[in-house]
Amino acid sequence: MQYISTRGGSEPMSYCEALLEGLARDGGLTVPAVMPQVDGETLESWRSLTYPQLATEVLGLFATDIPREDLARMTSAAYAAFPGDVVPLRSIGDGITLVGLSEGPTLAFKDMAMQFLGQVLEYALERTGSVLNVLGATSGDTGSAAEHALRGKDRISVFMLSPLGRMSSFQRAQMFSLDDKNVHNIAIDGVFDDCQNLVKELAGDLDFKGAQRLGAVNSINLARITAQVVYYFWAWLRATDDGGWTELSFTVPSGNFGNILSGFFAKQMGLPVHRLVLATNENNVLDEFFRTGIYRPRSSAETLATSSPSMDISKASNLERFIFELAGRDGARVVAAWNELATNGSFDFTADLPRFIEEFGIVSGTSTHADRLATIRSVYEETGEVIDPHTADGVKVAREYVESGVPMLVLETAKPQKFAETISEAIGIELEYSDELRTMMDAPQHVVEMANDAESLRVFIEAAALREN
Ligand SMILES: *Cc1c(COP(=O)(O)O)cnc(C)c1O
């Protein structure tokens, strides 16, 4: 399998090349040259597989440059970090079933892909004899998932910037309690955007980036997208175990369009998916796009801080991979759309609007703070289950799209313990922490505080970065 650029201007790459590369050379995103196909017979034959075995089958269709036994070793190592069922399903009534994606070490769905990425990155670096210094900025979830996936790796170190004093105590503990020597937590005296600007400045200095072997593990990473495809297959197989249903729908709490893009890949591969329902919070740029065909990203100043903070995103970095399909896989049309956006602040696919549903099955909706609280409350009252705020956004929008005879699966993207304040506001209870979480909350913290200053960061990275030898 070869990977091409959404802008049509790069040589095809292998899976391992694409995952080390990040962006394609022409600034586009990498996509499979041809989407792999899974027929009904193959799908049925996967029913008895464990999660890591299924991951080997699905990822094997994408990572054709990795021998099967190496892939199997990596998927079992990745999902050994999940206790019990890797992805449990549970019904909450009204035709809705939650798909539990938050059983990993940091209690959010990002672990599903990051744990595999940690394995395959180390593998790809070993093959090329190189090292990688991951530089990232986080407001919470992504940074901790990355650190937990990359800790202790020989060929990778992590420099993770976070805004000083602006993460929850839980998020701080999850990152700063790690004492692995390849993990560097750096608290910047500033806000999240300052952190991101520092990353952009250093990564944009190509000499520095090359000399320090800097890289990223952000949501456009091909290994993350492909690893997420696996749980759509898993959920379909489990939800149809007793026969009967064929097509079902998924609702996905969305921000960067990474998670739902993986569902879109699964549908294109032949998985019987009826609707992909995209749920946003008040930062509803994507809902606007899927309702009107007009994509108008917002600035960080226009992005609201909400009670589902991991979806506070107004520029969806993975959308380009969908636009590529919408544009008939024509890189020139993708480039034209970005040029239109640069001139007008938006691009316009209104002429293609009927295809959004008919051809791609994608619909969308918005959930607000009041909706979120009401949904957490109603699910708790009806079932005794406590769901996290992001998942609540999903359930709220899913309820608008439930159709009789079509099971609706909602992806649970985090555990409620991560967002205890909102839970308390919704239902007035204080969630219990497990012994393990309490130990983590009380552990000594490892973090360096730094001024919002690129020069200081450069000096720090030069001194601590891994070197090839
Ligand atoms: C990252 C995240 C999302 C959004 O996922 P995207 O892939 O960016 O669309 C939703 N919920 C939680 C809890 C997250 O951490």
XYZ file of C-alpha atoms and ligand atoms in Angstrom:
484
model
C 0.000 0.000 0.000
C 1.301 3.418 -1.010
C 0.341 6.779 0.493
C -0.214 9.867 -1.589
C -0.750 13.526 -0.718
C -4.169 15.193 -0.640
C -2.577 17.997 -2.695
C -1.259 15.695 -5.379
C 2.317 17.016 -5.305
C 4.365 14.330 -3.490
C 5.941 11.023 -4.444
C 4.048 8.013 -3.029
C 5.358 6.791 0.344
C 5.194 3.556 2.339
C 3.305 3.388 5.664
C 6.478 3.673 7.758
C 7.731 6.595 5.680
C 4.365 8.354 5.951
C 4.157 7.979 9.718
C 7.634 9.421 10.228
C 7.015 12.216 7.731
C 3.918 13.857 9.291
C 2.858 16.257 6.531
C 3.513 15.322 2.913
C 6.263 17.343 1.182
C 3.706 19.559 -0.599
C 2.027 20.481 2.708
C -0.868 18.047 2.192
C -1.906 15.071 4.320
C -1.157 11.465 3.447
C -3.983 9.152 2.354
C -4.020 5.584 0.990
C -3.537 5.577 -2.791
C -6.419 3.070 -2.887
C -8.665 2.419 0.113
C -8.285 -1.248 1.161
C -11.539 -3.263 0.902
C -13.027 -5.776 3.341
C -15.777 -8.064 2.001
C -18.603 -9.588 4.054
C -16.974 -13.003 4.278
C -13.720 -11.571 5.646
C -15.646 -9.440 8.119
C -17.525 -12.514 9.421
C -14.248 -14.424 9.753
C -13.010 -11.712 12.159
C -15.769 -12.306 14.715
C -13.765 -14.617 16.976
C -10.624 -12.454 17.067
C -9.352 -10.667 20.177
C -8.872 -6.905 19.925
C -5.101 -7.119 19.246
C -5.699 -9.840 16.631
C -8.328 -7.721 14.893
C -5.943 -4.751 15.035
C -3.297 -6.861 13.286
C -5.760 -7.745 10.497
C -7.023 -4.204 9.944
C -3.657 -2.469 10.325
C -2.090 -5.149 8.116
C -4.188 -3.780 5.235
C -2.560 -0.375 5.676
C 0.953 -1.222 6.902
C 1.895 -3.607 4.098
C 5.577 -2.741 4.591
C 5.594 -4.293 8.085
C 5.831 -8.113 8.336
C 2.735 -9.687 9.916
C 4.596 -11.125 12.942
C 6.108 -7.723 13.777
C 2.689 -6.102 13.556
C 1.159 -8.795 15.791
C 3.871 -8.244 18.397
C 3.217 -4.475 18.357
C -0.575 -4.701 18.601
C -0.388 -7.093 21.549
C 2.135 -4.852 23.323
C -0.006 -1.758 22.609
C -3.275 -3.183 23.918
C -1.724 -4.997 26.897
C -1.857 -1.533 28.522
C -5.680 -1.886 28.666
C -7.109 -3.931 31.528
C -10.018 -6.296 30.800
C -11.975 -5.726 27.596
C -10.020 -3.294 25.483
C -13.228 -1.793 24.049
C -16.370 -2.741 26.032
C -19.875 -1.926 24.711
C -22.779 -1.065 26.992
C -26.366 -0.138 26.240
C -27.884 3.023 27.766
C -31.394 2.466 26.362
C -33.369 4.265 23.600
C -31.466 2.273 20.950
C -28.125 3.773 22.017
C -24.985 1.816 22.936
C -21.748 3.333 24.235
C -18.452 2.126 22.776
C -15.890 2.380 25.587
C -12.679 3.847 24.171
C -11.308 5.158 27.464
C -10.009 2.051 29.219
C -6.348 2.977 28.626
C -3.819 4.564 30.989
C -4.989 8.198 30.605
C -8.761 7.511 30.575
C -9.415 9.054 27.152
C -9.756 7.649 23.636
C -6.407 9.089 22.515
C -4.731 6.111 24.221
C -6.276 3.780 21.627
C -4.121 5.225 18.860
C -1.165 6.592 20.858
C -0.307 3.230 22.397
C 0.025 1.724 18.921
C 1.843 4.805 17.616
C 4.444 4.423 20.396
C 5.150 0.863 19.259
C 5.257 1.530 15.537
C 7.310 4.740 15.849
C 10.034 2.965 17.816
C 9.925 0.168 15.226
C 10.226 2.524 12.243
C 13.073 4.429 13.935
C 14.926 1.181 14.620
C 14.648 0.230 10.961
C 16.171 3.528 9.868
C 18.660 3.744 12.754
C 17.350 7.156 13.798
C 15.915 8.904 16.858
C 13.009 11.320 17.330
C 12.519 14.169 19.769
C 8.791 14.765 19.953
C 7.904 18.405 20.586
C 4.270 19.134 21.391
C 1.881 21.501 23.122
C -1.067 20.286 25.140
C -3.975 21.614 27.113
C -4.361 18.189 28.710
C -5.479 15.000 26.949
C -3.122 14.665 23.994
C 0.032 15.381 25.961
C -0.673 12.838 28.639
C -1.677 10.145 26.127
C 1.562 10.801 24.209
C 3.729 10.689 27.317
C 2.140 7.480 28.588
C 2.628 5.876 25.169
C 6.232 7.025 24.637
C 7.662 6.766 28.168
C 10.681 4.515 28.463
C 11.265 4.241 24.693
C 14.941 4.122 23.660
C 14.774 6.082 20.424
C 12.181 8.692 21.382
C 12.058 11.529 23.865
C 9.146 13.856 24.546
C 9.176 17.615 25.200
C 5.621 18.545 26.141
C 4.674 22.185 26.708
C 1.636 23.016 28.824
C 0.243 26.332 30.102
C 1.450 26.925 33.661
C -1.368 26.658 36.199
C -4.084 26.144 33.593
C -4.583 22.393 33.576
C -6.785 20.567 36.063
C -5.036 18.960 39.029
C -5.943 15.596 37.532
C -4.338 16.440 34.188
C -1.222 17.796 35.902
C -0.874 14.639 37.964
C -1.329 12.422 34.920
C 1.580 14.076 33.118
C 3.861 15.299 35.867
C 3.857 12.097 37.942
C 5.871 10.372 35.197
C 9.542 10.159 36.136
C 10.897 8.508 32.972
C 14.070 10.188 31.828
C 12.837 10.522 28.217
C 9.790 12.568 29.308
C 10.257 16.333 29.727
C 7.303 18.315 31.066
C 7.697 22.029 30.485
C 5.145 24.414 32.018
C 5.171 27.680 30.064
C 4.220 30.940 31.737
C 1.378 31.635 29.280
C -1.773 30.157 27.753
C -2.182 27.166 25.421
C -1.772 29.313 22.293
C 1.587 30.553 23.571
C 2.698 26.933 23.917
C 1.518 26.146 20.425
C 3.261 29.223 19.013
C 6.545 28.143 20.606
C 6.187 24.720 18.969
C 5.430 26.346 15.612
C 8.406 28.672 15.893
C 10.912 25.908 16.698
C 9.462 23.360 14.270
C 9.320 26.074 11.591
C 13.082 26.660 11.941
C 14.061 23.846 9.584
C 17.767 23.912 10.509
C 16.985 23.568 14.194
C 14.295 20.984 13.521
C 16.676 18.845 11.454
C 19.630 19.182 13.822
C 17.520 18.286 16.867
C 15.529 15.549 15.055
C 12.270 17.205 16.093
C 8.944 15.621 15.214
C 5.297 15.530 16.241
C 2.676 12.942 17.145
C -0.361 15.138 16.437
C -3.786 14.077 15.243
C -2.906 14.090 11.530
C -0.447 11.238 12.114
C -1.300 8.372 9.768
C -0.628 5.681 12.384
C -3.168 7.305 14.715
C -5.858 7.509 12.024
C -5.379 3.893 10.955
C -5.248 2.551 14.536
C -8.610 4.246 15.177
C -10.189 2.429 12.227
C -9.860 -0.827 14.195
C -12.437 -0.003 16.869
C -15.153 0.785 14.304
C -14.765 -2.781 13.025
C -14.627 -4.109 16.595
C -17.775 -2.234 17.632
C -19.686 -3.383 14.536
C -18.684 -7.023 15.171
C -19.728 -6.862 18.842
C -22.987 -4.981 18.199
C -24.058 -7.532 15.569
C -22.880 -10.632 17.488
C -26.399 -11.986 17.867
C -27.014 -11.689 14.110
C -29.920 -9.632 12.828
C -28.587 -6.131 12.295
C -26.393 -5.289 9.401
C -26.026 -1.529 9.038
C -25.563 0.614 12.106
C -24.723 4.240 12.848
C -21.935 5.848 14.870
C -21.957 9.188 16.675
C -18.560 10.757 17.280
C -17.773 13.686 19.639
C -15.459 15.688 17.364
C -12.823 18.414 17.338
C -9.975 17.851 14.901
C -12.006 15.444 12.756
C -9.522 12.640 13.545
C -11.793 10.122 15.230
C -14.682 10.423 12.783
C -12.301 10.370 9.810
C -11.282 6.874 10.922
C -14.976 5.902 10.875
C -15.217 7.362 7.388
C -12.252 5.190 6.335
C -14.003 2.125 7.855
C -17.159 2.897 5.871
C -15.170 3.338 2.671
C -13.483 -0.008 3.343
C -16.895 -1.668 3.232
C -17.988 -1.744 6.889
C -21.821 -1.567 6.893
C -22.206 1.921 8.383
C -25.487 3.796 7.816
C -24.735 7.247 9.286
C -21.669 8.865 10.760
C -23.048 11.510 13.106
C -20.598 14.292 13.937
C -21.209 15.973 17.314
C -19.608 19.283 18.250
C -19.827 21.521 21.295
C -20.361 25.298 21.094
C -17.273 25.465 18.864
C -19.383 24.153 16.001
C -17.393 24.971 12.882
C -17.758 21.382 11.676
C -21.501 21.230 12.320
C -21.781 24.425 10.258
C -19.774 22.837 7.436
C -21.816 19.642 7.306
C -25.103 21.557 7.384
C -24.242 24.278 4.878
C -21.236 23.119 2.829
C -19.322 26.228 3.891
C -16.192 25.802 6.003
C -15.223 28.905 7.932
C -12.581 28.170 10.595
C -12.419 30.537 13.578
C -9.452 32.178 15.267
C -8.326 31.140 18.734
C -9.822 34.386 20.063
C -13.229 33.252 18.725
C -12.864 29.772 20.247
C -14.864 29.370 23.430
C -13.583 27.609 26.550
C -16.305 25.027 27.234
C -17.012 22.189 29.648
C -16.024 19.669 26.941
C -12.564 21.222 26.560
C -10.983 18.563 24.327
C -13.391 19.640 21.586
C -12.595 23.358 21.826
C -11.172 23.387 18.313
C -12.096 25.749 15.469
C -9.741 24.510 12.751
C -10.130 20.810 12.084
C -6.689 19.600 11.043
C -7.901 16.313 9.526
C -10.767 17.755 7.469
C -8.501 17.973 4.424
C -8.593 14.175 4.130
C -12.378 14.319 3.749
C -12.197 17.288 1.371
C -9.910 15.195 -0.826
C -12.674 12.580 -1.239
C -15.312 15.266 -1.687
C -13.138 16.765 -4.444
C -13.054 13.416 -6.255
C -9.453 12.775 -5.095
C -8.317 15.736 -7.184
C -5.377 17.436 -5.431
C -5.777 20.567 -7.562
C -9.324 21.098 -6.234
C -8.037 20.717 -2.655
C -5.366 23.360 -3.271
C -8.023 25.609 -4.845
C -10.212 25.258 -1.736
C -7.356 26.370 0.545
C -6.597 29.296 -1.774
C -10.260 30.302 -1.599
C -10.072 30.127 2.200
C -6.912 32.256 2.274
C -8.714 34.942 0.228
C -12.250 34.806 1.683
C -11.820 33.235 5.122
C -13.938 30.280 4.001
C -14.406 27.702 1.256
C -17.639 26.575 -0.288
C -18.823 23.056 -1.163
C -22.539 23.875 -1.160
C -22.912 22.373 -4.645
C -21.825 19.024 -3.170
C -24.098 19.172 -0.118
C -26.449 16.325 -1.191
C -23.438 14.000 -1.473
C -22.507 14.580 2.204
C -25.405 12.346 3.223
C -26.118 10.282 0.102
C -22.565 9.282 -0.703
C -20.727 9.655 2.598
C -23.513 9.228 5.180
C -22.277 12.134 7.332
C -24.713 14.297 9.355
C -24.022 16.578 12.326
C -25.291 18.470 15.344
C -24.270 20.830 18.165
C -24.474 20.415 21.927
C -24.200 23.254 24.472
C -23.264 23.416 28.151
C -26.933 23.162 29.137
C -27.451 20.185 26.779
C -24.373 18.489 28.212
C -25.537 18.824 31.794
C -29.088 17.708 30.939
C -27.770 14.685 29.050
C -25.402 13.613 31.852
C -28.365 13.948 34.217
C -30.861 12.032 32.089
C -28.473 9.149 31.370
C -27.665 8.957 35.084
C -31.330 8.981 36.082
C -32.341 6.387 33.493
C -29.411 3.976 33.819
C -27.234 4.887 36.818
C -24.318 5.389 34.384
C -22.138 8.485 34.673
C -20.867 9.691 31.290
C -18.193 12.291 30.625
C -19.052 15.713 29.108
C -17.656 14.923 25.610
C -19.566 11.653 25.475
C -22.643 13.579 26.622
C -22.301 15.881 23.603
C -22.312 12.699 21.515
C -25.392 11.245 23.214
C -27.273 14.544 22.892
C -26.705 14.705 19.136
C -27.147 10.923 18.673
C -30.668 11.160 20.111
C -31.600 13.485 17.241
C -30.565 10.865 14.701
C -31.752 7.548 16.170
C -33.745 5.650 13.506
C -35.843 2.621 14.244
C -34.139 -0.602 13.214
C -30.669 0.955 13.109
C -28.586 0.583 16.278
C -26.817 3.816 17.252
C -23.325 3.485 18.720
C -21.881 6.511 20.534
C -18.128 6.621 21.019
C -17.229 7.246 24.660
C -14.171 9.461 24.351
C -13.252 9.916 28.037
C -14.021 8.707 31.546
C -16.045 11.072 33.756
C -13.305 11.059 36.454
C -11.269 13.350 34.199
C -13.971 16.028 34.400
C -15.236 15.681 37.951
C -16.302 19.343 38.279
C -18.808 19.192 35.425
C -20.152 15.878 36.713
C -20.683 17.424 40.113
C -22.447 20.393 38.475
C -24.717 18.039 36.503
C -25.709 15.467 39.078
C -24.303 16.714 42.373
C -22.103 13.732 43.133
C -18.372 13.557 43.791
C -16.843 10.711 41.785
C -14.676 8.177 43.580
C -11.093 7.749 42.417
C -9.611 4.260 42.322
C -6.585 3.498 44.565
C -4.396 3.660 41.495
C -5.642 7.152 40.587
C -5.263 8.368 44.135
C -1.647 7.169 44.204
C -1.065 9.073 40.971
C -2.638 12.255 42.380
C -0.303 12.093 45.400
C 2.913 11.186 43.541
C 5.836 13.640 43.332
C 5.636 15.831 40.210
C 8.347 16.362 37.597
C 8.059 19.595 35.641
C 10.291 22.473 34.579
C 8.801 25.982 34.614
C 9.867 28.274 31.813
C 9.179 31.808 30.589
C 7.252 32.167 27.309
C 10.525 32.507 25.431
C 11.689 30.539 22.390
C 15.384 31.038 23.190
C 15.126 29.360 26.595
C 13.271 26.462 25.012
C 15.940 26.051 22.327
C 18.684 25.904 24.943
C 16.735 23.351 26.980
C 16.091 21.091 23.979
C 19.689 21.304 22.734
C 20.890 20.097 26.119
C 18.363 17.289 26.605
C 17.529 15.994 23.083
C 18.365 12.412 22.113
C 21.222 12.078 19.618
C 21.941 9.494 16.961
C 25.226 7.641 17.420
C -9.459 14.603 21.335
C -10.791 14.397 21.933
C -11.979 14.556 21.172
C -11.971 15.022 19.730
O -11.446 14.072 18.839
P -10.957 14.509 17.361
O -10.256 13.313 16.830
O -10.041 15.678 17.562
O -12.163 14.886 16.572
C -13.184 14.287 21.788
N -13.252 13.921 23.096
C -12.138 13.767 23.846
C -12.281 13.391 25.272
C -10.873 13.998 23.299
O -9.771 13.848 24.050
